[in-house]
GROMACS .gro file of N, CA, C and O in nm:
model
  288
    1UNK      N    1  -2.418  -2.183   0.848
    1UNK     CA    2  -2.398  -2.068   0.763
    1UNK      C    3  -2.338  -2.113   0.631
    1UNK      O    4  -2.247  -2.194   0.611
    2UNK      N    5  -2.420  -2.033   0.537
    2UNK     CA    6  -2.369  -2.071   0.403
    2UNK      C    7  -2.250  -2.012   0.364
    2UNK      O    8  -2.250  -1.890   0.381
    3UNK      N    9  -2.119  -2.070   0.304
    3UNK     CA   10  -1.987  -2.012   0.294
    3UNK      C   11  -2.048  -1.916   0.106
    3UNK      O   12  -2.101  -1.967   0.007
    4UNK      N   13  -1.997  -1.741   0.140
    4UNK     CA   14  -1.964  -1.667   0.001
    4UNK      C   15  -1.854  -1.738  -0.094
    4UNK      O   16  -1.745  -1.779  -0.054
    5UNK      N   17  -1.899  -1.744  -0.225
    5UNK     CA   18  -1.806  -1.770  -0.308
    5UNK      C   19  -1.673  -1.753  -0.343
    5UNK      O   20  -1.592  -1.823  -0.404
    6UNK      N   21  -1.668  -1.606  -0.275
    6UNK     CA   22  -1.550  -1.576  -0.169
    6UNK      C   23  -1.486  -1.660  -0.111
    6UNK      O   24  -1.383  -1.721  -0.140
    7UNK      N   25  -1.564  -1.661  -0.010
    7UNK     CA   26  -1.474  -1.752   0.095
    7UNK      C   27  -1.444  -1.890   0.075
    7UNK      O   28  -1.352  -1.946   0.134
    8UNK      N   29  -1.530  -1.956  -0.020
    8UNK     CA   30  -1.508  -2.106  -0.086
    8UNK      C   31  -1.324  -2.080  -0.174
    8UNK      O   32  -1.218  -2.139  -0.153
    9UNK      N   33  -1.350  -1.996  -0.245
    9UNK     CA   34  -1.202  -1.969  -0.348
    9UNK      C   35  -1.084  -1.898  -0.257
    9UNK      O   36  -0.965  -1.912  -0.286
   10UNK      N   37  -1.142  -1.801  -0.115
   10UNK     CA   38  -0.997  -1.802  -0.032
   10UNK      C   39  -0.961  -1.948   0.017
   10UNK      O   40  -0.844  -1.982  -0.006
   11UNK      N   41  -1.039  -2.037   0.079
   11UNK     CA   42  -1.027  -2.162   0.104
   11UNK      C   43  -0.943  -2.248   0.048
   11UNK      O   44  -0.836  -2.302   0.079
   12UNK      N   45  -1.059  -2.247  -0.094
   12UNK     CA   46  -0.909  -2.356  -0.160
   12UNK      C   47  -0.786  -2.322  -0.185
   12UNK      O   48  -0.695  -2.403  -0.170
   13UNK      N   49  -0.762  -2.178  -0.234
   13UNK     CA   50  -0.633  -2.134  -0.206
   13UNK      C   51  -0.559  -2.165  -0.117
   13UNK      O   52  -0.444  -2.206  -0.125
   14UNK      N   53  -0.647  -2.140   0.008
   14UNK     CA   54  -0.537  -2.155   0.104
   14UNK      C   55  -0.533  -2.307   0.178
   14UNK      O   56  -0.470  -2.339   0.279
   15UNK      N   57  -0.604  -2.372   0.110
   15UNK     CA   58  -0.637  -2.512   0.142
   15UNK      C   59  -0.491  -2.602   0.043
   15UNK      O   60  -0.445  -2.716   0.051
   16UNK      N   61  -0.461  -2.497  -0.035
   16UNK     CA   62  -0.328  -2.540  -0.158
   16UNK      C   63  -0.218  -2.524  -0.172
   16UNK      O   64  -0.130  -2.564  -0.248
   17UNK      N   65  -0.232  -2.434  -0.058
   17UNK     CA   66  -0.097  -2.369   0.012
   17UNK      C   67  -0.013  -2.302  -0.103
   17UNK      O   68   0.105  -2.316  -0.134
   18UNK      N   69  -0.114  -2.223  -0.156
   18UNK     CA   70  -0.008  -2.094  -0.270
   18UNK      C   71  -0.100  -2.010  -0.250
   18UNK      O   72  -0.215  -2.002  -0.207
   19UNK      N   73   0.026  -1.917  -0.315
   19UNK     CA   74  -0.061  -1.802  -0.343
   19UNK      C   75  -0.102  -1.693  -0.391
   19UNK      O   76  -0.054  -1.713  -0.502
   20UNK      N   77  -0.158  -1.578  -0.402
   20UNK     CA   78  -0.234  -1.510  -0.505
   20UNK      C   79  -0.147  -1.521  -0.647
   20UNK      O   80  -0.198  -1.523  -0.759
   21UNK      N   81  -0.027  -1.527  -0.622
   21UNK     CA   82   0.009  -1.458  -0.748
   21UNK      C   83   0.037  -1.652  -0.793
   21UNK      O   84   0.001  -1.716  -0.892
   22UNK      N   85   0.100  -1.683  -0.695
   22UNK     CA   86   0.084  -1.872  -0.780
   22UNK      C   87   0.000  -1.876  -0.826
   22UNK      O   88   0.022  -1.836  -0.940
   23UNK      N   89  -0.133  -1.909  -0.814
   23UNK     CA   90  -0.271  -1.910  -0.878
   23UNK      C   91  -0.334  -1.804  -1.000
   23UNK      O   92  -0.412  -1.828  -1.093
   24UNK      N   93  -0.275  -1.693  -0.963
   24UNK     CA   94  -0.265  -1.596  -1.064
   24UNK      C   95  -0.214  -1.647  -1.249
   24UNK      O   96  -0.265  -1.639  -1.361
   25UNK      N   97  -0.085  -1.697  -1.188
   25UNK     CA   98  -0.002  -1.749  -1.316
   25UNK      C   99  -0.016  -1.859  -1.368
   25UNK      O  100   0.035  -1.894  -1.475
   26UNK      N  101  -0.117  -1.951  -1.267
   26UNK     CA  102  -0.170  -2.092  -1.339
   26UNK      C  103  -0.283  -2.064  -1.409
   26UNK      O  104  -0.347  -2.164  -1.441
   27UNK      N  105  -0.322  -1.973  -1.437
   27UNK     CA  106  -0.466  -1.909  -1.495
   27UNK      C  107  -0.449  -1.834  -1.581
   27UNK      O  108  -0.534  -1.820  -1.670
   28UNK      N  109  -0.343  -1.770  -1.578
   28UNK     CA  110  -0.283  -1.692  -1.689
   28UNK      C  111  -0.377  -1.532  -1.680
   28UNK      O  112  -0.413  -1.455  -1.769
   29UNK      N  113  -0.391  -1.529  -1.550
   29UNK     CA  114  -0.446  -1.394  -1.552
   29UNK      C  115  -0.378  -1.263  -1.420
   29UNK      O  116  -0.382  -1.324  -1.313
   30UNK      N  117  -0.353  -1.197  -1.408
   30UNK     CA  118  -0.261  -1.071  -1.342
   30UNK      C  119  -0.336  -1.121  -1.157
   30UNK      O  120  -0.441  -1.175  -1.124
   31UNK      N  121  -0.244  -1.081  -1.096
   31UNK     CA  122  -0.209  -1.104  -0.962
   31UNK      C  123  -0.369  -1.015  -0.908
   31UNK      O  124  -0.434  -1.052  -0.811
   32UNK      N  125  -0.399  -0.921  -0.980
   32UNK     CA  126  -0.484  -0.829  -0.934
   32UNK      C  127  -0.624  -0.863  -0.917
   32UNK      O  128  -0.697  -0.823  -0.827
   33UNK      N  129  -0.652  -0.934  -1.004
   33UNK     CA  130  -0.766  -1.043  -1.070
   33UNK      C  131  -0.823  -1.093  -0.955
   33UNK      O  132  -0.930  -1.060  -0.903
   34UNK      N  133  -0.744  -1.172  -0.922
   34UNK     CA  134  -0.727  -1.298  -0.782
   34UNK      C  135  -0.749  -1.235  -0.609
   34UNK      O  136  -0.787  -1.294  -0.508
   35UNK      N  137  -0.691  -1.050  -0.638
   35UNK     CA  138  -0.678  -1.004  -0.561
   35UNK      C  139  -0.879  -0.946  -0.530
   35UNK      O  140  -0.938  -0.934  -0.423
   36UNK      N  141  -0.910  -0.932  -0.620
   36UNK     CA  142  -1.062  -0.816  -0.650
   36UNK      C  143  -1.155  -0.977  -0.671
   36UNK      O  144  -1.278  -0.973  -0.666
   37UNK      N  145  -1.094  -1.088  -0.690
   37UNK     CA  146  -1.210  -1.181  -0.666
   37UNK      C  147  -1.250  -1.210  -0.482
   37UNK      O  148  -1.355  -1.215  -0.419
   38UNK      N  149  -1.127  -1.222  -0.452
   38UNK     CA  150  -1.140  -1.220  -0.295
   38UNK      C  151  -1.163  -1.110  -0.209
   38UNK      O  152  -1.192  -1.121  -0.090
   39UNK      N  153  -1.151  -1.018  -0.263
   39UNK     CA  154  -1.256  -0.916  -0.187
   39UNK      C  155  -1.392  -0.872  -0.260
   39UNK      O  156  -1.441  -0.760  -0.263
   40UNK      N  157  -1.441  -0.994  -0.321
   40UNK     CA  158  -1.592  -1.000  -0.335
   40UNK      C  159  -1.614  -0.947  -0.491
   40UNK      O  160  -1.734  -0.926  -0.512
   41UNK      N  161  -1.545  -0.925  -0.587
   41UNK     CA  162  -1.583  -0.903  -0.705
   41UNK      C  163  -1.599  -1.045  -0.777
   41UNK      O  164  -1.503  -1.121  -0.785
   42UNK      N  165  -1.721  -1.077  -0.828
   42UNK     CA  166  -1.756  -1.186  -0.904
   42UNK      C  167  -1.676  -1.217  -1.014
   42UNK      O  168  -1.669  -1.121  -1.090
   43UNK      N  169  -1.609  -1.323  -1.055
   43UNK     CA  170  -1.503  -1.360  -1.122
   43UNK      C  171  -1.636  -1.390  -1.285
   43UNK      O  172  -1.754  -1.422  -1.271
   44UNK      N  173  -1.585  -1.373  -1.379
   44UNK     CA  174  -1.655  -1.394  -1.512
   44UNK      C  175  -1.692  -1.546  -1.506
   44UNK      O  176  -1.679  -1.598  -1.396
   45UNK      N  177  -1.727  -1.607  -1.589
   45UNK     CA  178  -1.768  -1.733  -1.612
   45UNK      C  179  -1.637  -1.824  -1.667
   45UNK      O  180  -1.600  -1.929  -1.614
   46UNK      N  181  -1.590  -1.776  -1.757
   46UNK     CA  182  -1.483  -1.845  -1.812
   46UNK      C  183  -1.338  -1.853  -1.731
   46UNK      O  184  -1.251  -1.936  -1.758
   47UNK      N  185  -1.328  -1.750  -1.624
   47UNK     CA  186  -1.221  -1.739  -1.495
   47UNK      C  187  -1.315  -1.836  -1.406
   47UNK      O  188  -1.236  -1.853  -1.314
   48UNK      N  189  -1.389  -1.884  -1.383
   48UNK     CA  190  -1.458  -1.939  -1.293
   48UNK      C  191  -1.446  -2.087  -1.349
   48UNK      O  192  -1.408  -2.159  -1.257
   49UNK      N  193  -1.460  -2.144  -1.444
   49UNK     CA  194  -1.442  -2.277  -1.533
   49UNK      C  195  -1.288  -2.294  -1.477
   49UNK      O  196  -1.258  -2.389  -1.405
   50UNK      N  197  -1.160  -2.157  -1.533
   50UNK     CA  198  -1.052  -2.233  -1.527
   50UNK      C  199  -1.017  -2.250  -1.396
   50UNK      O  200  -0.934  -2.337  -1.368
   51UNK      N  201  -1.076  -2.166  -1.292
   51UNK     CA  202  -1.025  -2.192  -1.117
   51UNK      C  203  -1.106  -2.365  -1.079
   51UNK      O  204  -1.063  -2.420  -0.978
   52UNK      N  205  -1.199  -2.427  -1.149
   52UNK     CA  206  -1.242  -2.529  -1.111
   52UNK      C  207  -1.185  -2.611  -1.128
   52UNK      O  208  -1.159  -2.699  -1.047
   53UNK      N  209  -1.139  -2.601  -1.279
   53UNK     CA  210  -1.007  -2.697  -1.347
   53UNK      C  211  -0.882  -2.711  -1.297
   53UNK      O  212  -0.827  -2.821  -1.292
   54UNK      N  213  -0.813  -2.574  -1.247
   54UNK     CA  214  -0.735  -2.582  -1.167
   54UNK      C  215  -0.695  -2.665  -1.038
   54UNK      O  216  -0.591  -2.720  -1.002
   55UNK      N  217  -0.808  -2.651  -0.989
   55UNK     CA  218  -0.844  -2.747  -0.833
   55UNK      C  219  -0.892  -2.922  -0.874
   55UNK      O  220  -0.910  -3.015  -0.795
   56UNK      N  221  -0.899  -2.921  -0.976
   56UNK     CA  222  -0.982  -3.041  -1.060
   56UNK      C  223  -1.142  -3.077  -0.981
   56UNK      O  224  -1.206  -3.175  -0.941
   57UNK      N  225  -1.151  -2.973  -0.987
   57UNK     CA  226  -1.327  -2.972  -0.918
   57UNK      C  227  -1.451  -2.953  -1.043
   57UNK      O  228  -1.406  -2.928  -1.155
   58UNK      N  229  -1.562  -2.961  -1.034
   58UNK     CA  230  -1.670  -2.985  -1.123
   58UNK      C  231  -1.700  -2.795  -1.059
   58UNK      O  232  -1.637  -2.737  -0.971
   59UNK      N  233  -1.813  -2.744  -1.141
   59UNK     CA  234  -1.841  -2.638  -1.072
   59UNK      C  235  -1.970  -2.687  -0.950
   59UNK      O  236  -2.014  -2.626  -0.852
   60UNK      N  237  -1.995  -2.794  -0.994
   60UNK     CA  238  -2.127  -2.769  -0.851
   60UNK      C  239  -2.051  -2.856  -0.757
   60UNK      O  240  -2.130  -2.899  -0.672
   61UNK      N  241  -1.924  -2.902  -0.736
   61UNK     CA  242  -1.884  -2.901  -0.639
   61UNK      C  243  -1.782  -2.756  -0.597
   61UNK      O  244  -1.714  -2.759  -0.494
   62UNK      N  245  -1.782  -2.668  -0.664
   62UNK     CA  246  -1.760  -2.573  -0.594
   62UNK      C  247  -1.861  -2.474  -0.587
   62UNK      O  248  -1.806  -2.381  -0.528
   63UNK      N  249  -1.929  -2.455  -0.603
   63UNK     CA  250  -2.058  -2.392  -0.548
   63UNK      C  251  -2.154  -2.447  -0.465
   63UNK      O  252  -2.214  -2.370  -0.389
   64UNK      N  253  -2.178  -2.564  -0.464
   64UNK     CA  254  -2.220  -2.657  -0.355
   64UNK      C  255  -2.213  -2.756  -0.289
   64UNK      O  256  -2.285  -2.838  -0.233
   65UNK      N  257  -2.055  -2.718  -0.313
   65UNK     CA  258  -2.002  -2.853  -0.229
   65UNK      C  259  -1.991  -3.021  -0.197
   65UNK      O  260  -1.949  -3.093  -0.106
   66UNK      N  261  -2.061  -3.039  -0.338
   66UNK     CA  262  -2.077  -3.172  -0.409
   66UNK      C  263  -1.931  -3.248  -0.397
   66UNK      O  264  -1.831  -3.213  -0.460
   67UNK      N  265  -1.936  -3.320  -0.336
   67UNK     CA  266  -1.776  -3.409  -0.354
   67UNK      C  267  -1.782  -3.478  -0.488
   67UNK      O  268  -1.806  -3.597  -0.505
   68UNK      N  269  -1.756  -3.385  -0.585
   68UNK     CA  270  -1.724  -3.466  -0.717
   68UNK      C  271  -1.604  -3.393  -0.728
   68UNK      O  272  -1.565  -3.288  -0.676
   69UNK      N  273  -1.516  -3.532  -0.866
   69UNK     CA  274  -1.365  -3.491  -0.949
   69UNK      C  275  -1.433  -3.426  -1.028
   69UNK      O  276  -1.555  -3.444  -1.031
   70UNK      N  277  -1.369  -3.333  -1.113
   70UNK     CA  278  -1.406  -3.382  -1.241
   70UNK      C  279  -1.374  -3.482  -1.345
   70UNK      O  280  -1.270  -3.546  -1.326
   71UNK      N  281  -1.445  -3.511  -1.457
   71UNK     CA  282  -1.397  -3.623  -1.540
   71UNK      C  283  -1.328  -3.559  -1.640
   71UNK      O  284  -1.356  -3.442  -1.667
   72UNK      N  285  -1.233  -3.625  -1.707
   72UNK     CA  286  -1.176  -3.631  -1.807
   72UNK      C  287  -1.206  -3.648  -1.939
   72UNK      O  288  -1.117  -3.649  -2.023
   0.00000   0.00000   0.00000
């Protein structure tokens, strides 16, 4: 089964051991945000760049699970 984009971003969250509102404030965006992405509202493009950066992930390793860093 293929994991929702959802469930990839509850993951690493909770794969990071913080939470909503930690991640909230490293993004610089409201607790609520974080809250309406995980119950399935599609995060914009540019919230989606900084949650990759955050994790230091590439986006197609978070959308498909590519074991890449990103580079610098």
């Amino acid at each position: 089964r293929v994991m929702t984009l959802k469930e990839k971003l509850i993951n690493l969250r909770h794969s990071a051991g913080i939470s909503q509102r930690k991640l909230a404030d490293a993004l610089g965006v409201p607790q609520s945000t974080i809250k309406r992405i995980e119950q399935n509202q599609e995060p914009c493009f540019d919230l989606l760049c900084k949650i990759a950066n955050y994790y230091s992930m590439t986006l197609s390793s978070m959308f498909y699970g590519i074991d890449q860093k990103r580079r610098d």
